[in-house]
Amino acid sequence: MTAIAARALPQRRNHDAAPAFLAALIMHAALVGWMWFAVQWRTSASAPAVAELWELAPPIEAAVEPPVPAPPVVSVPPPPSEQPTPPKADIVQKQEAPRRPVESPHKETLTKKDNKAKNAQPTHEDVRRQQAERQHQQEMARLTQQAGVVSRTPALASAGPIGNEYSAKIQSAVRAHLFFAVPEGVSPSVFAEFEVELLPTGEQAKDPRLVKPSGLPGFDEAAQRAILRTDPFPRRDDGTVPRSLSLRLYPQDAR
């Protein structure tokens, strides 16, 4: 009995090890599978969440029907008022006004000529005034010839030419300072001519220059002194003076 029991015990042990080995293998496979699943779950990237947005369509407005235009109002013009027929005007024949007599052009021309002739006839006062003006001009011409004042500045025409009255004024101003004892036998036509340059104020810009000596040195010096003493020179009525002038002085003008 003992030998039979000893041989039967190892066989029972071999039969019990196979299920245990299979169970252990299944447990290990399950453990490995679970670990692999855990590792894959932790390392897998989370998929992005996708959301769709929907925009609500605007409410559809009800179509507004255009207002029906009112029928045009036709204005009926009022009937034209009947104007009263004016009464027929009485035909009145106008009397023609009496016509003026037509004067002949020849007669009118003669009348105008007669009026002009009457107006052209000088009166006694006009004759006297013309004679006085003529005598005054002759006297001024004589004084101008004696003074011998001649303008040397034609470019100063805007300031006005040297007239007889202004020449007589210069002669009177210079003769007031001319002193010279005239020797006997001196011709009245002897003169000394000086050229004088003036400033706008009438003062002399420089000493007068002797252009033509008189042949009397004493008179030439006296005439130059008289011109230098006449400073400033007299002005015109408008307050202007010529830029330069030529002045003739005669010995007979000395005192």
PDB file of C-alpha atoms in Angstrom:
ATOM      1  CA  MET A   1       0.000   0.000   0.000  1.00  0.00           C
ATOM      2  CA  THR A   2       2.728   2.295   0.760  1.00  0.00           C
ATOM      3  CA  ALA A   3       4.459   1.816  -2.605  1.00  0.00           C
ATOM      4  CA  ILE A   4       1.214   2.339  -4.503  1.00  0.00           C
ATOM      5  CA  ALA A   5       0.431   5.495  -2.575  1.00  0.00           C
ATOM      6  CA  ALA A   6       3.944   6.771  -3.182  1.00  0.00           C
ATOM      7  CA  ARG A   7       3.619   6.431  -6.963  1.00  0.00           C
ATOM      8  CA  ALA A   8       0.127   7.912  -7.066  1.00  0.00           C
ATOM      9  CA  LEU A   9       1.095  11.194  -5.215  1.00  0.00           C
ATOM     10  CA  PRO A  10       3.476  12.651  -7.858  1.00  0.00           C
ATOM     11  CA  GLN A  11       0.881  12.192 -10.581  1.00  0.00           C
ATOM     12  CA  ARG A  12      -1.723  14.139  -8.563  1.00  0.00           C
ATOM     13  CA  ARG A  13       0.751  16.938  -8.054  1.00  0.00           C
ATOM     14  CA  ASN A  14       1.390  17.189 -11.829  1.00  0.00           C
ATOM     15  CA  HIS A  15      -2.347  17.406 -12.499  1.00  0.00           C
ATOM     16  CA  ASP A  16      -2.739  20.304  -9.963  1.00  0.00           C
ATOM     17  CA  ALA A  17       0.190  22.411 -11.443  1.00  0.00           C
ATOM     18  CA  ALA A  18      -1.286  22.797 -14.946  1.00  0.00           C
ATOM     19  CA  PRO A  19      -4.356  24.811 -13.921  1.00  0.00           C
ATOM     20  CA  ALA A  20      -2.251  26.930 -11.620  1.00  0.00           C
ATOM     21  CA  PHE A  21       0.228  27.647 -14.382  1.00  0.00           C
ATOM     22  CA  LEU A  22      -2.574  28.559 -16.768  1.00  0.00           C
ATOM     23  CA  ALA A  23      -4.176  30.822 -14.189  1.00  0.00           C
ATOM     24  CA  ALA A  24      -0.843  32.510 -13.533  1.00  0.00           C
ATOM     25  CA  LEU A  25      -0.297  33.005 -17.247  1.00  0.00           C
ATOM     26  CA  ILE A  26      -3.744  34.554 -17.640  1.00  0.00           C
ATOM     27  CA  MET A  27      -3.144  36.857 -14.672  1.00  0.00           C
ATOM     28  CA  HIS A  28       0.203  37.970 -16.095  1.00  0.00           C
ATOM     29  CA  ALA A  29      -1.327  38.565 -19.507  1.00  0.00           C
ATOM     30  CA  ALA A  30      -4.142  40.556 -17.929  1.00  0.00           C
ATOM     31  CA  LEU A  31      -1.636  42.552 -15.867  1.00  0.00           C
ATOM     32  CA  VAL A  32       0.502  43.316 -18.932  1.00  0.00           C
ATOM     33  CA  GLY A  33      -2.600  44.258 -20.928  1.00  0.00           C
ATOM     34  CA  TRP A  34      -3.823  46.562 -18.183  1.00  0.00           C
ATOM     35  CA  MET A  35      -0.449  48.228 -17.839  1.00  0.00           C
ATOM     36  CA  TRP A  36      -0.235  48.739 -21.611  1.00  0.00           C
ATOM     37  CA  PHE A  37      -3.704  50.233 -21.669  1.00  0.00           C
ATOM     38  CA  ALA A  38      -2.829  52.547 -18.777  1.00  0.00           C
ATOM     39  CA  VAL A  39       0.341  53.733 -20.489  1.00  0.00           C
ATOM     40  CA  GLN A  40      -1.475  54.326 -23.796  1.00  0.00           C
ATOM     41  CA  TRP A  41      -4.275  56.215 -22.062  1.00  0.00           C
ATOM     42  CA  ARG A  42      -1.892  58.565 -20.275  1.00  0.00           C
ATOM     43  CA  THR A  43       0.357  59.261 -23.288  1.00  0.00           C
ATOM     44  CA  SER A  44      -2.368  59.649 -25.910  1.00  0.00           C
ATOM     45  CA  ALA A  45      -3.053  63.357 -26.792  1.00  0.00           C
ATOM     46  CA  SER A  46      -6.450  64.586 -26.011  1.00  0.00           C
ATOM     47  CA  ALA A  47      -8.399  65.323 -29.147  1.00  0.00           C
ATOM     48  CA  PRO A  48      -9.348  69.010 -29.542  1.00  0.00           C
ATOM     49  CA  ALA A  49     -12.883  69.895 -28.803  1.00  0.00           C
ATOM     50  CA  VAL A  50     -14.696  71.165 -31.856  1.00  0.00           C
ATOM     51  CA  ALA A  51     -17.747  73.322 -31.498  1.00  0.00           C
ATOM     52  CA  GLU A  52     -19.895  74.585 -34.329  1.00  0.00           C
ATOM     53  CA  LEU A  53     -21.317  78.072 -34.019  1.00  0.00           C
ATOM     54  CA  TRP A  54     -24.583  78.822 -35.639  1.00  0.00           C
ATOM     55  CA  GLU A  55     -25.672  82.401 -36.338  1.00  0.00           C
ATOM     56  CA  LEU A  56     -29.297  83.078 -36.217  1.00  0.00           C
ATOM     57  CA  ALA A  57     -30.633  84.490 -39.426  1.00  0.00           C
ATOM     58  CA  PRO A  58     -32.172  87.975 -39.095  1.00  0.00           C
ATOM     59  CA  PRO A  59     -35.885  88.004 -38.948  1.00  0.00           C
ATOM     60  CA  ILE A  60     -37.434  88.460 -42.308  1.00  0.00           C
ATOM     61  CA  GLU A  61     -39.161  91.818 -42.444  1.00  0.00           C
ATOM     62  CA  ALA A  62     -42.486  91.920 -43.943  1.00  0.00           C
ATOM     63  CA  ALA A  63     -42.459  93.570 -47.350  1.00  0.00           C
ATOM     64  CA  VAL A  64     -43.887  97.079 -47.095  1.00  0.00           C
ATOM     65  CA  GLU A  65     -46.145  97.839 -49.945  1.00  0.00           C
ATOM     66  CA  PRO A  66     -45.685 101.339 -51.392  1.00  0.00           C
ATOM     67  CA  PRO A  67     -48.569 103.648 -50.715  1.00  0.00           C
ATOM     68  CA  VAL A  68     -50.965 103.960 -53.498  1.00  0.00           C
ATOM     69  CA  PRO A  69     -50.619 107.508 -54.932  1.00  0.00           C
ATOM     70  CA  ALA A  70     -53.672 109.591 -54.692  1.00  0.00           C
ATOM     71  CA  PRO A  71     -55.313 110.374 -57.978  1.00  0.00           C
ATOM     72  CA  PRO A  72     -54.158 113.780 -59.326  1.00  0.00           C
ATOM     73  CA  VAL A  73     -56.534 116.584 -58.670  1.00  0.00           C
ATOM     74  CA  VAL A  74     -57.477 118.176 -61.926  1.00  0.00           C
ATOM     75  CA  SER A  75     -58.112 121.859 -61.377  1.00  0.00           C
ATOM     76  CA  VAL A  76     -60.803 123.080 -63.602  1.00  0.00           C
ATOM     77  CA  PRO A  77     -60.106 126.699 -64.638  1.00  0.00           C
ATOM     78  CA  PRO A  78     -62.984 128.996 -63.974  1.00  0.00           C
ATOM     79  CA  PRO A  79     -64.870 130.043 -67.021  1.00  0.00           C
ATOM     80  CA  PRO A  80     -63.593 133.353 -68.409  1.00  0.00           C
ATOM     81  CA  SER A  81     -65.601 136.239 -67.239  1.00  0.00           C
ATOM     82  CA  GLU A  82     -67.316 138.024 -69.959  1.00  0.00           C
ATOM     83  CA  GLN A  83     -65.815 141.467 -70.380  1.00  0.00           C
ATOM     84  CA  PRO A  84     -68.190 144.156 -71.273  1.00  0.00           C
ATOM     85  CA  THR A  85     -67.802 145.253 -74.827  1.00  0.00           C
ATOM     86  CA  PRO A  86     -66.411 148.782 -74.784  1.00  0.00           C
ATOM     87  CA  PRO A  87     -68.569 151.236 -76.528  1.00  0.00           C
ATOM     88  CA  LYS A  88     -67.384 152.331 -79.877  1.00  0.00           C
ATOM     89  CA  ALA A  89     -65.292 155.422 -79.524  1.00  0.00           C
ATOM     90  CA  ASP A  90     -66.464 158.378 -81.326  1.00  0.00           C
ATOM     91  CA  ILE A  91     -64.096 159.259 -84.110  1.00  0.00           C
ATOM     92  CA  VAL A  92     -62.881 162.737 -83.413  1.00  0.00           C
ATOM     93  CA  GLN A  93     -60.822 164.406 -86.047  1.00  0.00           C
ATOM     94  CA  LYS A  94     -57.899 166.187 -84.434  1.00  0.00           C
ATOM     95  CA  GLN A  95     -57.067 169.563 -85.627  1.00  0.00           C
ATOM     96  CA  GLU A  96     -53.500 169.896 -86.790  1.00  0.00           C
ATOM     97  CA  ALA A  97     -51.413 172.379 -84.863  1.00  0.00           C
ATOM     98  CA  PRO A  98     -50.256 175.333 -86.853  1.00  0.00           C
ATOM     99  CA  ARG A  99     -46.821 174.682 -88.291  1.00  0.00           C
ATOM    100  CA  ARG A 100     -43.928 177.023 -87.585  1.00  0.00           C
ATOM    101  CA  PRO A 101     -42.571 178.738 -90.595  1.00  0.00           C
ATOM    102  CA  VAL A 102     -39.404 177.053 -91.830  1.00  0.00           C
ATOM    103  CA  GLU A 103     -36.491 179.430 -91.802  1.00  0.00           C
ATOM    104  CA  SER A 104     -34.024 179.180 -94.608  1.00  0.00           C
ATOM    105  CA  PRO A 105     -30.541 177.888 -93.602  1.00  0.00           C
ATOM    106  CA  HIS A 106     -28.937 180.830 -95.390  1.00  0.00           C
ATOM    107  CA  LYS A 107     -30.735 183.290 -93.150  1.00  0.00           C
ATOM    108  CA  GLU A 108     -29.767 181.327 -90.022  1.00  0.00           C
ATOM    109  CA  THR A 109     -26.094 181.336 -91.092  1.00  0.00           C
ATOM    110  CA  LEU A 110     -26.178 185.101 -91.595  1.00  0.00           C
ATOM    111  CA  THR A 111     -27.695 185.563 -88.141  1.00  0.00           C
ATOM    112  CA  LYS A 112     -24.933 183.503 -86.503  1.00  0.00           C
ATOM    113  CA  LYS A 113     -22.254 185.451 -88.364  1.00  0.00           C
ATOM    114  CA  ASP A 114     -23.772 188.746 -87.217  1.00  0.00           C
ATOM    115  CA  ASN A 115     -23.800 187.553 -83.591  1.00  0.00           C
ATOM    116  CA  LYS A 116     -20.160 186.419 -83.827  1.00  0.00           C
ATOM    117  CA  ALA A 117     -19.160 189.731 -85.360  1.00  0.00           C
ATOM    118  CA  LYS A 118     -20.876 191.610 -82.547  1.00  0.00           C
ATOM    119  CA  ASN A 119     -19.185 189.474 -79.925  1.00  0.00           C
ATOM    120  CA  ALA A 120     -15.807 189.739 -81.663  1.00  0.00           C
ATOM    121  CA  GLN A 121     -15.799 193.526 -81.604  1.00  0.00           C
ATOM    122  CA  PRO A 122     -13.448 194.520 -78.767  1.00  0.00           C
ATOM    123  CA  THR A 123     -14.736 196.921 -76.206  1.00  0.00           C
ATOM    124  CA  HIS A 124     -12.886 199.944 -74.962  1.00  0.00           C
ATOM    125  CA  GLU A 125     -11.796 198.097 -71.805  1.00  0.00           C
ATOM    126  CA  ASP A 126     -10.445 195.176 -73.837  1.00  0.00           C
ATOM    127  CA  VAL A 127      -8.350 197.536 -75.940  1.00  0.00           C
ATOM    128  CA  ARG A 128      -6.904 199.200 -72.868  1.00  0.00           C
ATOM    129  CA  ARG A 129      -6.145 195.841 -71.239  1.00  0.00           C
ATOM    130  CA  GLN A 130      -4.397 194.548 -74.359  1.00  0.00           C
ATOM    131  CA  GLN A 131      -2.304 197.705 -74.598  1.00  0.00           C
ATOM    132  CA  ALA A 132      -1.308 197.416 -70.931  1.00  0.00           C
ATOM    133  CA  GLU A 133      -0.318 193.763 -71.375  1.00  0.00           C
ATOM    134  CA  ARG A 134       1.699 194.609 -74.473  1.00  0.00           C
ATOM    135  CA  GLN A 135       3.553 197.387 -72.650  1.00  0.00           C
ATOM    136  CA  HIS A 136       4.195 195.072 -69.700  1.00  0.00           C
ATOM    137  CA  GLN A 137       5.642 192.389 -71.978  1.00  0.00           C
ATOM    138  CA  GLN A 138       7.872 194.921 -73.710  1.00  0.00           C
ATOM    139  CA  GLU A 139       9.130 196.197 -70.360  1.00  0.00           C
ATOM    140  CA  MET A 140       9.858 192.662 -69.162  1.00  0.00           C
ATOM    141  CA  ALA A 141      11.691 191.876 -72.394  1.00  0.00           C
ATOM    142  CA  ARG A 142      13.822 194.973 -71.947  1.00  0.00           C
ATOM    143  CA  LEU A 143      14.660 194.073 -68.359  1.00  0.00           C
ATOM    144  CA  THR A 144      15.431 190.501 -69.361  1.00  0.00           C
ATOM    145  CA  GLN A 145      17.780 191.672 -72.056  1.00  0.00           C
ATOM    146  CA  GLN A 146      19.596 193.861 -69.550  1.00  0.00           C
ATOM    147  CA  ALA A 147      19.783 191.133 -66.931  1.00  0.00           C
ATOM    148  CA  GLY A 148      20.792 188.483 -69.463  1.00  0.00           C
ATOM    149  CA  VAL A 149      19.308 185.568 -67.490  1.00  0.00           C
ATOM    150  CA  VAL A 150      19.205 182.459 -69.686  1.00  0.00           C
ATOM    151  CA  SER A 151      18.244 178.967 -68.510  1.00  0.00           C
ATOM    152  CA  ARG A 152      20.861 176.280 -69.114  1.00  0.00           C
ATOM    153  CA  THR A 153      18.659 173.381 -68.031  1.00  0.00           C
ATOM    154  CA  PRO A 154      16.184 172.447 -70.757  1.00  0.00           C
ATOM    155  CA  ALA A 155      15.666 169.148 -68.942  1.00  0.00           C
ATOM    156  CA  LEU A 156      13.977 171.034 -66.086  1.00  0.00           C
ATOM    157  CA  ALA A 157      10.960 171.862 -68.166  1.00  0.00           C
ATOM    158  CA  SER A 158       8.765 170.381 -65.460  1.00  0.00           C
ATOM    159  CA  ALA A 159       9.862 173.110 -63.070  1.00  0.00           C
ATOM    160  CA  GLY A 160       8.852 175.730 -65.634  1.00  0.00           C
ATOM    161  CA  PRO A 161      10.956 177.892 -67.961  1.00  0.00           C
ATOM    162  CA  ILE A 162      12.522 181.132 -66.787  1.00  0.00           C
ATOM    163  CA  GLY A 163       9.974 183.836 -67.539  1.00  0.00           C
ATOM    164  CA  ASN A 164      10.267 187.591 -67.745  1.00  0.00           C
ATOM    165  CA  GLU A 165       8.996 188.174 -64.233  1.00  0.00           C
ATOM    166  CA  TYR A 166      11.405 185.662 -62.712  1.00  0.00           C
ATOM    167  CA  SER A 167      14.308 187.151 -64.733  1.00  0.00           C
ATOM    168  CA  ALA A 168      13.459 190.611 -63.455  1.00  0.00           C
ATOM    169  CA  LYS A 169      13.344 189.234 -59.910  1.00  0.00           C
ATOM    170  CA  ILE A 170      16.857 187.756 -60.276  1.00  0.00           C
ATOM    171  CA  GLN A 171      18.137 190.998 -61.804  1.00  0.00           C
ATOM    172  CA  SER A 172      16.790 193.028 -58.919  1.00  0.00           C
ATOM    173  CA  ALA A 173      18.304 190.648 -56.338  1.00  0.00           C
ATOM    174  CA  VAL A 174      21.800 190.665 -57.930  1.00  0.00           C
ATOM    175  CA  ARG A 175      21.886 194.424 -58.680  1.00  0.00           C
ATOM    176  CA  ALA A 176      21.244 195.100 -54.996  1.00  0.00           C
ATOM    177  CA  HIS A 177      24.773 193.720 -54.292  1.00  0.00           C
ATOM    178  CA  LEU A 178      26.603 195.006 -57.413  1.00  0.00           C
ATOM    179  CA  PHE A 179      28.916 197.927 -56.651  1.00  0.00           C
ATOM    180  CA  PHE A 180      31.383 199.165 -59.272  1.00  0.00           C
ATOM    181  CA  ALA A 181      32.606 202.521 -60.507  1.00  0.00           C
ATOM    182  CA  VAL A 182      32.026 202.424 -64.237  1.00  0.00           C
ATOM    183  CA  PRO A 183      34.811 204.160 -66.173  1.00  0.00           C
ATOM    184  CA  GLU A 184      33.911 206.647 -68.856  1.00  0.00           C
ATOM    185  CA  GLY A 185      33.580 205.493 -72.415  1.00  0.00           C
ATOM    186  CA  VAL A 186      32.445 201.939 -71.601  1.00  0.00           C
ATOM    187  CA  SER A 187      30.086 200.596 -74.258  1.00  0.00           C
ATOM    188  CA  PRO A 188      26.587 199.653 -73.066  1.00  0.00           C
ATOM    189  CA  SER A 189      26.963 196.296 -74.819  1.00  0.00           C
ATOM    190  CA  VAL A 190      29.824 195.190 -72.553  1.00  0.00           C
ATOM    191  CA  PHE A 191      28.788 192.406 -70.168  1.00  0.00           C
ATOM    192  CA  ALA A 192      30.185 189.575 -68.102  1.00  0.00           C
ATOM    193  CA  GLU A 193      28.509 186.187 -68.320  1.00  0.00           C
ATOM    194  CA  PHE A 194      28.483 183.753 -65.375  1.00  0.00           C
ATOM    195  CA  GLU A 195      27.152 180.243 -65.044  1.00  0.00           C
ATOM    196  CA  VAL A 196      25.432 179.609 -61.701  1.00  0.00           C
ATOM    197  CA  GLU A 197      24.389 176.197 -60.352  1.00  0.00           C
ATOM    198  CA  LEU A 198      21.657 176.150 -57.701  1.00  0.00           C
ATOM    199  CA  LEU A 199      20.337 173.652 -55.189  1.00  0.00           C
ATOM    200  CA  PRO A 200      16.602 172.942 -54.848  1.00  0.00           C
ATOM    201  CA  THR A 201      16.602 175.318 -51.872  1.00  0.00           C
ATOM    202  CA  GLY A 202      17.893 178.201 -54.026  1.00  0.00           C
ATOM    203  CA  GLU A 203      21.362 178.157 -52.497  1.00  0.00           C
ATOM    204  CA  GLN A 204      24.391 178.082 -54.766  1.00  0.00           C
ATOM    205  CA  ALA A 205      25.939 174.649 -55.201  1.00  0.00           C
ATOM    206  CA  LYS A 206      29.376 176.175 -55.907  1.00  0.00           C
ATOM    207  CA  ASP A 207      31.008 179.485 -56.828  1.00  0.00           C
ATOM    208  CA  PRO A 208      29.748 181.059 -60.048  1.00  0.00           C
ATOM    209  CA  ARG A 209      31.938 180.315 -63.056  1.00  0.00           C
ATOM    210  CA  LEU A 210      32.975 183.172 -65.366  1.00  0.00           C
ATOM    211  CA  VAL A 211      32.087 182.064 -68.891  1.00  0.00           C
ATOM    212  CA  LYS A 212      32.731 185.330 -70.808  1.00  0.00           C
ATOM    213  CA  PRO A 213      34.814 188.118 -69.268  1.00  0.00           C
ATOM    214  CA  SER A 214      33.729 191.675 -69.835  1.00  0.00           C
ATOM    215  CA  GLY A 215      37.244 192.986 -70.417  1.00  0.00           C
ATOM    216  CA  LEU A 216      37.087 194.843 -67.097  1.00  0.00           C
ATOM    217  CA  PRO A 217      38.690 192.637 -64.416  1.00  0.00           C
ATOM    218  CA  GLY A 218      37.379 194.882 -61.642  1.00  0.00           C
ATOM    219  CA  PHE A 219      33.834 194.583 -62.890  1.00  0.00           C
ATOM    220  CA  ASP A 220      34.156 190.812 -63.272  1.00  0.00           C
ATOM    221  CA  GLU A 221      35.214 190.507 -59.620  1.00  0.00           C
ATOM    222  CA  ALA A 222      32.443 192.856 -58.467  1.00  0.00           C
ATOM    223  CA  ALA A 223      29.870 190.860 -60.445  1.00  0.00           C
ATOM    224  CA  GLN A 224      31.099 187.590 -58.934  1.00  0.00           C
ATOM    225  CA  ARG A 225      30.860 189.043 -55.423  1.00  0.00           C
ATOM    226  CA  ALA A 226      27.336 190.268 -56.134  1.00  0.00           C
ATOM    227  CA  ILE A 227      26.289 186.793 -57.255  1.00  0.00           C
ATOM    228  CA  LEU A 228      27.835 185.179 -54.162  1.00  0.00           C
ATOM    229  CA  ARG A 229      25.994 187.621 -51.902  1.00  0.00           C
ATOM    230  CA  THR A 230      22.710 186.754 -53.576  1.00  0.00           C
ATOM    231  CA  ASP A 231      22.300 183.559 -51.615  1.00  0.00           C
ATOM    232  CA  PRO A 232      19.772 182.030 -51.713  1.00  0.00           C
ATOM    233  CA  PHE A 233      18.424 182.989 -55.129  1.00  0.00           C
ATOM    234  CA  PRO A 234      14.787 184.005 -55.348  1.00  0.00           C
ATOM    235  CA  ARG A 235      12.301 181.278 -56.211  1.00  0.00           C
ATOM    236  CA  ARG A 236       9.485 181.089 -58.669  1.00  0.00           C
ATOM    237  CA  ASP A 237       5.883 181.462 -57.629  1.00  0.00           C
ATOM    238  CA  ASP A 238       5.596 177.688 -57.276  1.00  0.00           C
ATOM    239  CA  GLY A 239       8.650 177.566 -54.965  1.00  0.00           C
ATOM    240  CA  THR A 240      11.064 175.968 -57.469  1.00  0.00           C
ATOM    241  CA  VAL A 241      14.391 177.167 -58.873  1.00  0.00           C
ATOM    242  CA  PRO A 242      16.294 176.123 -62.014  1.00  0.00           C
ATOM    243  CA  ARG A 243      19.199 173.727 -61.583  1.00  0.00           C
ATOM    244  CA  SER A 244      21.604 176.044 -63.437  1.00  0.00           C
ATOM    245  CA  LEU A 245      21.358 179.315 -65.326  1.00  0.00           C
ATOM    246  CA  SER A 246      23.531 181.737 -67.307  1.00  0.00           C
ATOM    247  CA  LEU A 247      23.587 185.255 -65.886  1.00  0.00           C
ATOM    248  CA  ARG A 248      24.768 188.332 -67.815  1.00  0.00           C
ATOM    249  CA  LEU A 249      25.666 191.449 -65.875  1.00  0.00           C
ATOM    250  CA  TYR A 250      26.335 194.839 -67.452  1.00  0.00           C
ATOM    251  CA  PRO A 251      28.544 197.556 -65.912  1.00  0.00           C
ATOM    252  CA  GLN A 252      25.703 200.036 -66.304  1.00  0.00           C
ATOM    253  CA  ASP A 253      23.695 197.995 -63.785  1.00  0.00           C
ATOM    254  CA  ALA A 254      26.238 198.725 -61.025  1.00  0.00           C
ATOM    255  CA  ARG A 255      25.591 201.378 -58.426  1.00  0.00           C
TER     256      ARG A 255
END
